[in-house]
Amino acid sequence: MTSLLRLQGVTGGYGDADILQDVTLHVDDKEIVVIVGPNGAGKSTAMKAVFGMLNVRAGSIVFDGDTITKWATDRIVQRGISYVPQVDNIFREMSIHENLEMGAFLKKGDLSAAYDRVYSLFPDLKERRKTAAGTLSGGQRQMVAMGRALMLNPKLLLLDEPTAGLSPRYMEQIFQICRDVRDTDVAILLVEQHAKQALAFADRGYVLAAGQNRHEGSGADLLADREVAEMFLGG
Amino acid sequence: MDMLELLNFYIIPGLVLGSIYALGAVGITLAFAILRYAHLAHGDLATLGAFIALAIVQASGMPPLAALPFAMIATAVVAVGIDKGFYEHLREKPKIITVMASLGIALMVRAVVQVVWGVDAESYVRGIVRPETYWGLRIKDREIWTVVFMIVLVAALQIFLARSKWGKAMRAMSDNPSLALLSGIDNRKVVVLTWIIAGGLCAAAGVFLGINTELKSMMGWQMLLPMFAAAILGGVGRVEGAVLGGLIVGVAEELSVLVLPSEYKAAMAFAILLFMLLVRPTGLLRGKVL
Ligand SMILES: Nc1ncnc2c1ncn2[C@@H]1O[C@H](COP(=O)(O)OP(=O)(O)OP(=O)(O)O)[C@@H](O)[C@H]1O
Ligand SMILES: [Mg+2]
C-alpha cells in the first residue's frame, strides 16, 4: 500500500548548510506518527520541508500520489496538508471565529459545515468564539491553532509541539483531540517534547537526531528500546 | 480667555487640522503594520491628490468635494503603481532600503507636482468664507465637511476591516504574516489593497488641507511629521488610534501657540513623537513596536 506522505532521502536546509540529512519517513492514512528527538535535532525543520518552506537539495516528498517537493505553500494547503507551527500559531488580535475563518481562506462558498466540525471537536471554543485569541490560555490557544488548521478539512495535519508548556491535564486533552481528529479520517504527524507520553499515544514514531533519523518503529517498540531510552527519554 | 474663545480659536481649528492628519495617519499606520516600513512619500502623495482635485475643479467647475472621489481613485492608482514599480522589487531586502526609496519617491512626486502646477500657492475657490455662528461657536461649512468626511471614511474602513473577507485578510497579515501565508492568504493582493486604501486616504487628507488652507507643493511634506506622530501616538496598526492621535496632535499644535511662538507650532508634533517613543512606544492603544 502506498503511504499518504513519504519523505525519501530528504536533504536540505535554510541557507547553505544542510540541516536535514537523508531523512526518510512516512505517514499512512489515519495514522498518528510522532517525531521525537533532542533540541535542535531538526524536527521542526522536517515539518517545514513538507510544507514547502525549506530548500530541499536532494530526495523527494510525495503526498497522496503527487510529488510536492517544490510546491508553493498555498498549493500544498489546497492539496490537503495543514500545518500548525511551534510558535506564533494564532492571530492574537483576531477573535476565535476569525482565526477559523482565516484557516478557511482558500475555501469558496459556505463555511458552516467546516465551523460545525471544528466547534464540535472544540466545544470550549464555540462558547468563546468572539474572544480575541491572544487573551486565551495556552491550551485554548493551541486548540484555536489546531482548529484553524482543520478548517480546510485536510488529509494530513502537521503539529509542531502542540503540548509545549501545557499542564499534564491539557496535554491529555490535546492527545485526546488528536485521536478524535484522526477518527474523522485525518492523519497526523506531530513533533513532541514529551517523548514518553507521545510514543505511548502514537501509532508509530521516529527518533530524529542531528538531522538524521536514527530509529523508527511502533511507539511501544521505541519505548522498549534501551538505546532510545538512554538517548532521549532520560533513562 | 473665556471658554468660547478657547473653542473658537484653538480647539475647533485643532480638530479640523487633526481630522486632516488623521486621514493621513490611518494610511501610515496601515502601511506600517502590513508592509512593515515607514512610508515617507505619504505627505507628497497627499499633495499630489490635492492637485489632482485642483485640476478636476479647474477643468469641470465642480466643487472640490465633488472632485474628491476622483482624486482619491487617481491617487490610489498612483500609489499602487509606485508599489509595483519600486517597492515591490525591494520586498525581500532589509526594510530600511524601502524607507529610503520612499524618500526618493517623495522627492519625485513633489517634483512632478512642481513641474505640472508650479510652485505658487493655489486655492480651489477664491474669496473669503465667513463662518456661521452656532450657539456662539464660529464654524465654517468646510470645517464641518472635513470632520464629517473623516469620520465617514474611517468608519467605512473600519467596517471593511471588521466584516469583509479581504479586510480580515489585511488584519491577519498585520497580526501574523507568516501564519497568514500558511493559511493561503495572497500577500500580493493584500499589499495592493493596502495601497488603494492608503492612497485614497492620502488624497482626502491633501484635498481637505487644500480646502481649509491653500495648495502648495510643500503642503504634504509639511504634514508628514504630524501624521507620523499621530500614527505612533495612537499605536501602530490601530486605525482608531491613528484618528485619536491625529486629533490630539492637531489640537496640541493649535494650543501650543498659547505658550510658544507660532513658529514652533510644527515642533509640537516632534515633541509628541519623541515623548511617545520614549515613554510608551506601543502608543495609546497598544499597537506594534517595530
Ligand atoms: N529559520 C532558520 N534559519 C536558519 N537555521 C535555522 C532556522 N530554523 C532552525 N534553524 C537551525 O536548524 C537546526 C534545527 O532546528 P529545528 O528548529 O528544526 O530543531 P527542533 O528539533 O525543532 O528543535 P526544538 O526541539 O528546539 O524545537 C538548528 O540548528 C537551528 O539552529
Ligand atoms: Mg522545533
Coordinates of C-alpha atoms and ligand atoms in Angstrom, one line a residue:
Chain A
M1 CA 0.0 0.0 0.0
T2 CA 1.3 3.5 -0.8
S3 CA 1.7 5.9 2.1
L4 CA -0.2 9.2 2.4
L5 CA 3.0 11.1 2.9
R6 CA 6.5 9.8 2.2
L7 CA 9.8 11.7 2.6
Q8 CA 12.5 9.8 0.8
G9 CA 16.1 10.7 1.5
V10 CA 15.3 14.4 2.1
T11 CA 18.4 16.6 2.5
G12 CA 18.2 20.3 2.8
G13 CA 18.3 23.4 5.0
Y14 CA 17.6 27.1 5.2
G15 CA 20.8 28.5 3.7
D16 CA 23.9 26.7 2.6
A17 CA 24.2 24.2 5.5
D18 CA 22.1 21.1 5.3
I19 CA 20.0 20.7 8.5
L20 CA 18.3 17.5 7.3
Q21 CA 20.4 14.7 6.1
D22 CA 18.8 11.9 4.2
V23 CA 15.6 11.8 6.2
T24 CA 13.2 9.1 5.3
L25 CA 9.8 8.7 6.9
H26 CA 6.2 8.0 6.0
V27 CA 2.7 8.5 7.3
D28 CA -0.1 6.2 6.3
D29 CA -3.8 7.0 6.1
K30 CA -5.4 7.7 9.5
E31 CA -2.2 7.2 11.3
I32 CA -0.8 9.2 14.2
V33 CA 3.0 9.4 13.8
V34 CA 5.3 11.2 16.2
I35 CA 8.8 12.6 15.7
V36 CA 10.9 12.9 18.9
G37 CA 14.4 13.9 19.4
P38 CA 16.7 16.4 21.3
N39 CA 16.5 20.1 20.9
G40 CA 17.9 21.3 17.6
A41 CA 17.6 17.9 16.0
G42 CA 15.7 19.3 13.0
K43 CA 12.2 18.2 14.0
S44 CA 10.6 21.5 13.1
T45 CA 12.8 21.7 10.0
A46 CA 11.4 18.3 8.8
M47 CA 7.9 19.7 9.1
K48 CA 8.8 22.8 7.2
A49 CA 10.3 20.7 4.5
V50 CA 6.9 19.0 4.0
F51 CA 5.3 22.4 3.9
G52 CA 7.5 23.8 1.1
M53 CA 9.3 26.1 3.4
L54 CA 12.8 24.6 3.1
N55 CA 15.4 24.5 0.4
V56 CA 15.3 20.7 -0.4
R57 CA 18.5 19.7 -2.2
A58 CA 18.0 16.0 -2.5
G59 CA 15.3 13.5 -2.0
S60 CA 11.6 13.7 -2.6
I61 CA 8.3 14.4 -0.8
V62 CA 5.3 12.6 -2.1
F63 CA 1.8 13.3 -0.8
D64 CA -1.2 11.3 -1.9
G65 CA 0.4 10.5 -5.2
D66 CA 1.8 13.9 -6.0
T67 CA 5.4 14.9 -5.7
I68 CA 5.1 18.1 -3.8
T69 CA 8.8 18.8 -3.2
K70 CA 8.9 22.1 -4.9
W71 CA 5.3 23.2 -4.5
A72 CA 4.3 26.7 -3.2
T73 CA 2.8 26.7 0.3
D74 CA -0.7 27.7 -0.8
R75 CA -0.8 24.9 -3.3
I76 CA 0.2 22.4 -0.6
V77 CA -2.6 23.8 1.7
Q78 CA -5.1 23.5 -1.2
R79 CA -3.9 19.9 -1.8
G80 CA -4.8 18.8 1.8
I81 CA -2.0 19.4 4.3
S82 CA -2.3 21.9 7.1
Y83 CA 0.4 22.9 9.4
V84 CA 0.4 24.3 13.0
P85 CA 3.8 25.9 13.7
Q86 CA 5.6 25.5 17.0
V87 CA 5.2 29.2 18.0
D88 CA 3.1 32.1 16.8
N89 CA 0.4 29.9 15.5
I90 CA -2.6 32.1 16.1
F91 CA -3.8 35.5 15.1
R92 CA -3.7 37.1 18.5
E93 CA -5.8 40.2 17.8
M94 CA -8.5 38.4 15.9
S95 CA -11.4 36.5 17.5
I96 CA -11.5 32.7 17.7
H97 CA -14.1 32.7 15.0
E98 CA -12.0 34.9 12.7
N99 CA -9.0 32.7 13.3
L100 CA -11.0 29.8 12.0
E101 CA -12.3 31.9 9.1
M102 CA -8.7 32.7 8.1
G103 CA -7.9 29.0 8.2
A104 CA -10.6 28.5 5.5
F105 CA -9.4 31.5 3.5
L106 CA -8.9 29.4 0.4
K107 CA -12.3 27.8 0.5
K108 CA -15.1 29.4 -1.5
G109 CA -18.7 29.3 -0.5
D110 CA -20.4 28.2 2.6
L111 CA -18.2 27.5 5.6
S112 CA -20.9 26.4 8.1
A113 CA -20.1 22.7 7.8
A114 CA -16.4 23.5 8.5
Y115 CA -17.3 25.6 11.5
D116 CA -19.6 22.9 12.8
R117 CA -16.9 20.3 12.5
V118 CA -14.3 22.3 14.3
Y119 CA -16.6 23.5 17.0
S120 CA -17.8 20.0 17.7
L121 CA -14.1 19.0 18.2
F122 CA -13.5 22.0 20.4
P123 CA -16.8 22.8 22.3
D124 CA -14.9 25.2 24.6
L125 CA -14.1 27.4 21.6
K126 CA -17.6 27.7 20.4
E127 CA -18.7 29.4 23.7
R128 CA -16.0 31.9 23.4
R129 CA -16.0 32.5 19.6
K130 CA -16.0 36.3 19.9
T131 CA -13.0 36.4 22.2
A132 CA -9.6 37.6 21.0
A133 CA -7.4 34.6 20.6
G134 CA -4.4 36.3 22.3
T135 CA -6.3 36.6 25.6
L136 CA -6.8 32.8 25.9
S137 CA -4.8 30.3 28.0
G138 CA -2.0 28.3 26.4
G139 CA -4.2 25.2 26.0
Q140 CA -7.0 27.1 24.4
R141 CA -4.7 28.9 22.1
Q142 CA -3.4 25.5 20.9
M143 CA -7.0 24.5 20.2
V144 CA -7.5 27.6 18.2
A145 CA -4.4 26.9 16.2
M146 CA -5.5 23.3 15.6
G147 CA -9.0 24.5 14.7
R148 CA -7.6 27.0 12.2
A149 CA -5.6 24.2 10.6
L150 CA -8.6 21.9 10.4
M151 CA -11.0 24.3 8.6
L152 CA -10.0 23.2 5.1
N153 CA -10.6 19.6 6.1
P154 CA -7.0 18.4 5.4
K155 CA -6.0 14.8 4.9
L156 CA -2.8 15.4 6.9
L157 CA -2.3 17.6 9.9
L158 CA 1.2 18.6 10.9
L159 CA 1.5 19.6 14.6
D160 CA 4.7 21.0 15.9
E161 CA 4.9 20.5 19.7
P162 CA 1.2 21.0 20.4
T163 CA 1.6 20.3 24.1
A164 CA 4.7 22.5 24.8
G165 CA 4.3 24.4 28.0
L166 CA 0.9 22.9 28.8
S167 CA -0.1 21.2 32.1
P168 CA -0.5 17.4 32.0
R169 CA -4.2 17.7 32.1
Y170 CA -4.2 19.9 28.9
M171 CA -1.6 17.5 27.3
E172 CA -4.0 14.6 27.8
Q173 CA -6.8 16.7 26.3
I174 CA -4.8 17.6 23.3
F175 CA -3.9 14.0 22.7
Q176 CA -7.5 13.0 23.0
I177 CA -8.4 15.6 20.5
C178 CA -5.7 14.2 18.2
R179 CA -7.4 10.8 18.4
D180 CA -10.8 12.4 17.7
V181 CA -9.4 14.2 14.7
R182 CA -7.8 11.0 13.5
D183 CA -11.2 9.4 13.8
T184 CA -12.5 11.9 11.2
D185 CA -10.0 10.4 8.7
V186 CA -7.2 12.9 9.2
A187 CA -3.7 11.5 9.5
I188 CA -1.4 13.4 12.0
L189 CA 2.3 13.9 12.0
L190 CA 3.4 15.6 15.2
V191 CA 6.6 16.6 16.9
E192 CA 6.7 16.1 20.7
Q193 CA 9.0 17.1 23.6
H194 CA 7.1 14.8 25.9
A195 CA 8.6 11.8 24.3
K196 CA 7.4 9.1 26.6
Q197 CA 3.7 10.2 26.6
A198 CA 3.8 10.8 22.9
L199 CA 5.3 7.5 22.0
A200 CA 2.7 5.8 24.2
F201 CA -0.1 7.5 22.4
A202 CA 1.1 7.5 18.8
D203 CA 0.8 4.6 16.4
R204 CA 4.4 4.9 15.2
G205 CA 7.4 7.1 16.0
Y206 CA 10.7 8.3 14.6
V207 CA 13.7 9.4 16.6
L208 CA 15.5 12.2 14.9
A209 CA 18.9 13.4 16.0
A210 CA 21.3 15.8 14.3
G211 CA 19.2 16.0 11.2
Q212 CA 19.1 12.2 10.6
N213 CA 16.5 9.6 11.5
R214 CA 18.1 7.1 14.0
H215 CA 15.2 4.9 15.0
E216 CA 11.8 4.1 13.9
G217 CA 9.1 1.7 15.0
S218 CA 5.8 1.4 16.8
G219 CA 5.5 3.6 19.9
A220 CA 5.7 0.6 22.2
D221 CA 8.8 -0.8 20.5
L222 CA 10.6 2.6 20.7
L223 CA 9.7 2.9 24.3
A224 CA 11.1 -0.5 25.0
D225 CA 14.3 0.1 23.1
R226 CA 17.1 0.6 25.6
E227 CA 19.3 2.7 23.3
V228 CA 16.4 5.1 22.6
A229 CA 15.5 5.2 26.2
E230 CA 19.0 6.2 27.2
M231 CA 19.5 8.7 24.4
F232 CA 16.3 10.6 24.5
L233 CA 13.9 9.6 27.2
G234 CA 16.0 10.3 30.2
G235 CA 16.6 6.5 31.1
Chain B
M1 CA -9.6 83.9 28.0
D2 CA -13.1 82.5 28.1
M3 CA -14.3 79.1 27.1
L4 CA -15.8 80.2 23.8
E5 CA -12.7 81.9 22.7
L6 CA -10.6 78.8 23.5
L7 CA -13.0 76.7 21.5
N8 CA -13.3 79.1 18.5
F9 CA -9.6 79.9 18.1
Y10 CA -7.9 76.8 19.2
I11 CA -10.0 73.7 19.8
I12 CA -12.1 73.8 16.6
P13 CA -9.3 74.6 14.3
G14 CA -7.3 71.9 16.1
L15 CA -9.9 69.3 15.5
V16 CA -10.2 70.3 11.8
L17 CA -6.4 70.1 11.4
G18 CA -6.4 66.9 13.4
S19 CA -9.0 65.3 11.1
I20 CA -6.7 66.0 8.2
Y21 CA -3.8 64.5 10.0
A22 CA -6.0 61.5 10.9
L23 CA -6.7 60.7 7.3
G24 CA -3.0 60.6 6.5
A25 CA -2.1 58.8 9.7
V26 CA -4.6 56.0 9.1
G27 CA -2.8 55.2 5.8
I28 CA 0.6 55.4 7.5
T29 CA -0.4 53.1 10.3
L30 CA -1.8 50.5 7.9
A31 CA 1.3 50.6 5.7
F32 CA 3.5 50.4 8.8
A33 CA 1.5 47.4 10.2
I34 CA 1.1 45.4 6.9
L35 CA 4.1 46.3 4.8
R36 CA 6.3 46.9 7.9
Y37 CA 8.1 50.1 6.8
A38 CA 7.7 53.8 7.4
H39 CA 6.4 55.3 4.2
L40 CA 8.0 58.7 3.8
A41 CA 6.2 59.6 0.5
H42 CA 2.9 59.7 2.3
G43 CA 2.8 63.5 2.6
D44 CA 3.8 64.2 -1.0
L45 CA 1.1 61.7 -2.2
A46 CA -1.3 63.8 -0.3
T47 CA 0.0 66.9 -2.2
L48 CA -0.5 65.1 -5.5
G49 CA -4.1 64.1 -4.5
A50 CA -4.8 67.8 -3.7
F51 CA -3.5 69.0 -7.0
I52 CA -5.3 66.3 -9.0
A53 CA -8.5 67.6 -7.4
L54 CA -7.5 71.1 -8.4
A55 CA -7.1 70.0 -12.0
I56 CA -10.6 68.5 -11.9
V57 CA -12.1 71.6 -10.2
Q58 CA -10.5 73.9 -12.8
A59 CA -11.4 71.7 -15.7
S60 CA -15.0 71.0 -14.8
G61 CA -16.0 73.7 -12.5
M62 CA -17.3 71.2 -9.9
P63 CA -16.8 71.9 -6.2
P64 CA -13.7 70.4 -4.6
L65 CA -15.8 68.0 -2.5
A66 CA -17.3 66.5 -5.7
A67 CA -13.8 66.2 -7.2
L68 CA -12.6 64.3 -4.0
P69 CA -13.7 60.8 -5.0
F70 CA -12.0 61.1 -8.4
A71 CA -8.8 62.4 -6.8
M72 CA -8.9 59.6 -4.3
I73 CA -9.2 57.0 -7.1
A74 CA -6.4 58.6 -9.1
T75 CA -4.1 58.8 -6.1
A76 CA -4.9 55.2 -5.2
V77 CA -3.9 54.1 -8.7
V78 CA -0.7 56.1 -8.5
A79 CA 0.1 54.5 -5.1
V80 CA -0.4 51.0 -6.4
G81 CA 1.7 52.0 -9.5
I82 CA 4.6 53.2 -7.3
D83 CA 4.4 50.0 -5.3
K84 CA 4.6 47.9 -8.4
G85 CA 7.3 50.0 -10.0
F86 CA 9.5 50.4 -7.0
Y87 CA 8.7 49.0 -3.6
E88 CA 7.7 45.5 -4.9
H89 CA 11.2 44.8 -6.0
L90 CA 12.6 45.7 -2.6
R91 CA 10.3 43.4 -0.6
E92 CA 13.0 40.8 0.2
K93 CA 15.6 43.4 1.1
P94 CA 16.0 45.0 4.6
K95 CA 13.2 47.4 5.2
I96 CA 15.4 50.4 5.6
I97 CA 16.1 50.2 1.9
T98 CA 12.4 50.7 1.1
V99 CA 12.2 53.5 3.6
M100 CA 15.0 55.3 1.8
A101 CA 13.3 54.5 -1.6
S102 CA 10.1 56.1 -0.3
L103 CA 12.1 59.2 0.5
G104 CA 13.2 59.3 -3.1
I105 CA 9.6 58.8 -4.3
A106 CA 8.6 61.7 -2.1
L107 CA 11.0 64.0 -3.9
M108 CA 10.0 62.6 -7.2
V109 CA 6.3 63.1 -6.7
R110 CA 6.9 66.6 -5.4
A111 CA 9.0 67.4 -8.5
V112 CA 6.1 66.2 -10.7
V113 CA 3.7 68.5 -8.8
Q114 CA 6.1 71.4 -9.2
V115 CA 6.6 70.8 -12.9
V116 CA 2.9 70.5 -13.7
W117 CA 1.4 73.0 -11.3
G118 CA 4.3 75.3 -10.5
V119 CA 5.4 76.4 -7.0
D120 CA 2.9 79.2 -6.4
A121 CA 0.1 78.8 -3.9
E122 CA -3.3 77.9 -5.4
S123 CA -6.8 77.5 -4.0
Y124 CA -9.9 75.6 -5.0
V125 CA -12.2 78.6 -4.7
R126 CA -11.5 82.3 -4.5
G127 CA -13.0 84.7 -2.0
I128 CA -13.4 84.8 1.7
V129 CA -15.6 82.3 3.6
R130 CA -17.4 83.6 6.6
P131 CA -18.0 81.3 9.5
E132 CA -21.6 80.6 10.7
T133 CA -22.3 81.0 14.3
Y134 CA -23.9 78.1 16.3
W135 CA -24.5 79.0 20.0
G136 CA -21.5 81.3 19.9
L137 CA -19.3 78.8 18.1
R138 CA -17.9 80.1 14.9
I139 CA -17.7 77.2 12.4
K140 CA -17.2 77.3 8.7
D141 CA -19.0 74.8 6.5
R142 CA -15.8 73.4 5.1
E143 CA -14.7 72.6 8.6
I144 CA -17.8 70.6 9.3
W145 CA -17.3 68.8 6.0
T146 CA -13.7 67.9 6.9
V147 CA -14.6 66.3 10.2
V148 CA -17.7 64.6 8.8
F149 CA -15.9 63.1 5.8
M150 CA -13.0 62.0 8.0
I151 CA -15.5 60.1 10.3
V152 CA -17.4 58.6 7.4
L153 CA -14.2 57.4 5.6
V154 CA -12.7 55.9 8.7
A155 CA -16.0 54.3 9.7
A156 CA -16.3 52.7 6.2
L157 CA -12.7 51.5 6.5
Q158 CA -13.4 50.0 10.0
I159 CA -16.5 48.2 8.7
F160 CA -14.4 46.9 5.8
L161 CA -11.7 45.6 8.1
A162 CA -14.1 44.1 10.6
R163 CA -16.5 42.4 8.2
S164 CA -15.2 41.7 4.8
K165 CA -13.0 38.7 3.9
W166 CA -10.2 40.8 2.4
G167 CA -10.4 43.3 5.3
K168 CA -9.8 40.4 7.7
A169 CA -7.0 39.2 5.5
M170 CA -5.4 42.6 5.9
R171 CA -5.7 42.3 9.7
A172 CA -4.3 38.8 9.6
M173 CA -1.3 39.9 7.6
S174 CA -0.7 42.7 10.1
D175 CA -1.2 40.3 13.0
N176 CA 0.9 37.4 12.0
P177 CA 2.3 37.5 8.4
S178 CA 3.8 34.0 8.4
L179 CA 0.6 32.4 9.6
A180 CA -1.3 34.4 7.1
L181 CA 0.8 33.0 4.3
L182 CA 0.5 29.5 5.8
S183 CA -3.3 30.0 5.6
G184 CA -3.0 30.6 1.9
I185 CA -3.7 34.4 2.1
D186 CA -2.3 36.1 -1.0
N187 CA 0.2 38.7 0.2
R188 CA 0.3 40.5 -3.1
K189 CA -3.4 41.2 -3.1
V190 CA -3.3 42.4 0.5
V191 CA -0.5 44.8 -0.5
V192 CA -2.4 46.2 -3.4
L193 CA -5.5 46.7 -1.2
T194 CA -3.4 48.4 1.4
W195 CA -2.1 50.9 -1.2
I196 CA -5.6 51.5 -2.6
I197 CA -6.8 52.4 0.9
A198 CA -3.7 54.4 1.9
G199 CA -3.5 56.2 -1.4
G200 CA -7.2 57.2 -1.3
L201 CA -7.0 58.4 2.3
C202 CA -3.8 60.4 1.4
A203 CA -5.7 62.2 -1.3
A204 CA -8.5 63.0 1.1
A205 CA -6.0 64.5 3.6
G206 CA -4.5 66.6 0.8
V207 CA -7.8 67.8 -0.6
F208 CA -9.1 68.8 2.9
L209 CA -5.9 70.6 3.7
G210 CA -6.3 72.4 0.4
I211 CA -10.0 73.2 1.1
N212 CA -9.1 74.6 4.6
T213 CA -5.9 76.4 3.7
E214 CA -4.3 76.6 0.3
L215 CA -2.4 74.3 -2.1
K216 CA 1.3 74.4 -2.1
S217 CA 3.8 71.9 -3.4
M218 CA 5.3 71.5 0.1
M219 CA 1.9 71.2 1.8
G220 CA 2.1 67.4 2.2
W221 CA 5.7 67.2 3.1
Q222 CA 5.0 69.6 6.0
M223 CA 2.2 67.2 7.2
L224 CA 4.5 64.2 7.2
L225 CA 5.9 64.6 10.8
P226 CA 2.5 65.3 12.4
M227 CA 1.0 62.3 10.6
F228 CA 3.7 60.0 11.8
A229 CA 3.4 61.4 15.3
A230 CA -0.3 60.7 15.1
A231 CA 0.1 57.1 13.9
I232 CA 2.7 56.4 16.6
L233 CA 0.8 58.2 19.3
G234 CA -2.3 56.1 18.5
G235 CA -0.4 52.8 18.3
V236 CA 1.0 51.4 15.1
G237 CA -1.7 49.3 13.3
R238 CA -4.6 50.9 15.2
V239 CA -6.9 52.7 12.9
E240 CA -8.9 54.3 15.7
G241 CA -5.6 55.1 17.4
A242 CA -4.5 57.0 14.3
V243 CA -7.7 59.1 14.4
L244 CA -7.3 59.8 18.1
G245 CA -3.6 60.6 17.6
G246 CA -4.4 62.9 14.7
L247 CA -6.9 64.8 16.7
I248 CA -4.6 65.1 19.7
V249 CA -1.6 66.3 17.5
G250 CA -3.9 68.8 15.7
V251 CA -5.3 70.3 18.9
A252 CA -1.9 70.3 20.6
E253 CA -0.3 72.2 17.7
E254 CA -3.1 74.9 17.8
L255 CA -2.8 75.1 21.6
S256 CA 0.9 75.4 21.5
V257 CA 0.5 78.9 20.2
L258 CA -0.7 80.0 23.6
V259 CA 2.6 79.3 25.2
L260 CA 5.1 79.2 22.4
P261 CA 5.9 81.5 19.4
S262 CA 3.8 80.3 16.5
E263 CA 7.0 79.3 14.5
Y264 CA 7.3 76.4 17.0
K265 CA 3.9 75.0 16.2
A266 CA 5.4 72.3 14.0
A267 CA 7.8 71.3 16.8
M268 CA 4.8 70.1 18.8
A269 CA 4.4 67.0 16.6
F270 CA 8.1 66.3 17.0
A271 CA 7.8 66.7 20.8
I272 CA 4.8 64.3 21.0
L273 CA 6.6 61.8 18.7
L274 CA 9.7 61.8 20.9
F275 CA 7.8 61.7 24.1
M276 CA 5.7 58.7 23.0
L277 CA 8.7 56.8 21.7
L278 CA 10.4 57.2 25.0
V279 CA 7.6 56.7 27.4
R280 CA 5.2 54.4 25.6
P281 CA 6.3 53.1 22.2
T282 CA 3.3 50.9 21.8
G283 CA 1.1 54.1 21.6
L284 CA -2.1 54.9 23.5
L285 CA -4.0 51.9 22.1
R286 CA -1.2 49.3 22.3
G287 CA 0.0 49.0 18.7
K288 CA 3.0 47.1 17.4
V289 CA 6.6 48.0 18.3
L290 CA 8.5 48.0 15.0
Ligands
LIG1 N1 14.9 29.8 10.0 C1 16.1 29.2 10.3 N2 17.2 29.6 9.6 C2 18.4 29.0 9.8 N3 18.6 28.0 10.7 C3 17.6 27.5 11.3 C4 16.3 28.1 11.2 N4 15.4 27.4 12.0 C5 16.1 26.5 12.6 N5 17.4 26.5 12.2 C6 18.5 25.6 12.7 O1 18.2 24.3 12.3 C7 18.5 23.4 13.3 C8 17.3 22.5 13.6 O2 16.3 23.3 14.1 P1 14.8 22.9 14.4 O3 14.0 24.0 14.8 O4 14.4 22.0 13.3 O5 15.0 21.9 15.7 P2 14.0 21.2 16.5 O6 14.3 19.7 16.5 O7 12.6 21.5 16.1 O8 14.3 21.8 18.0 P3 13.3 22.2 19.2 O9 13.1 21.0 20.0 O10 14.1 23.2 19.9 O11 12.1 22.8 18.6 C9 19.0 24.2 14.4 O12 20.5 24.1 14.4 C10 18.6 25.6 14.2 O13 19.5 26.5 14.7
MG2 MG 11.1 22.6 16.9

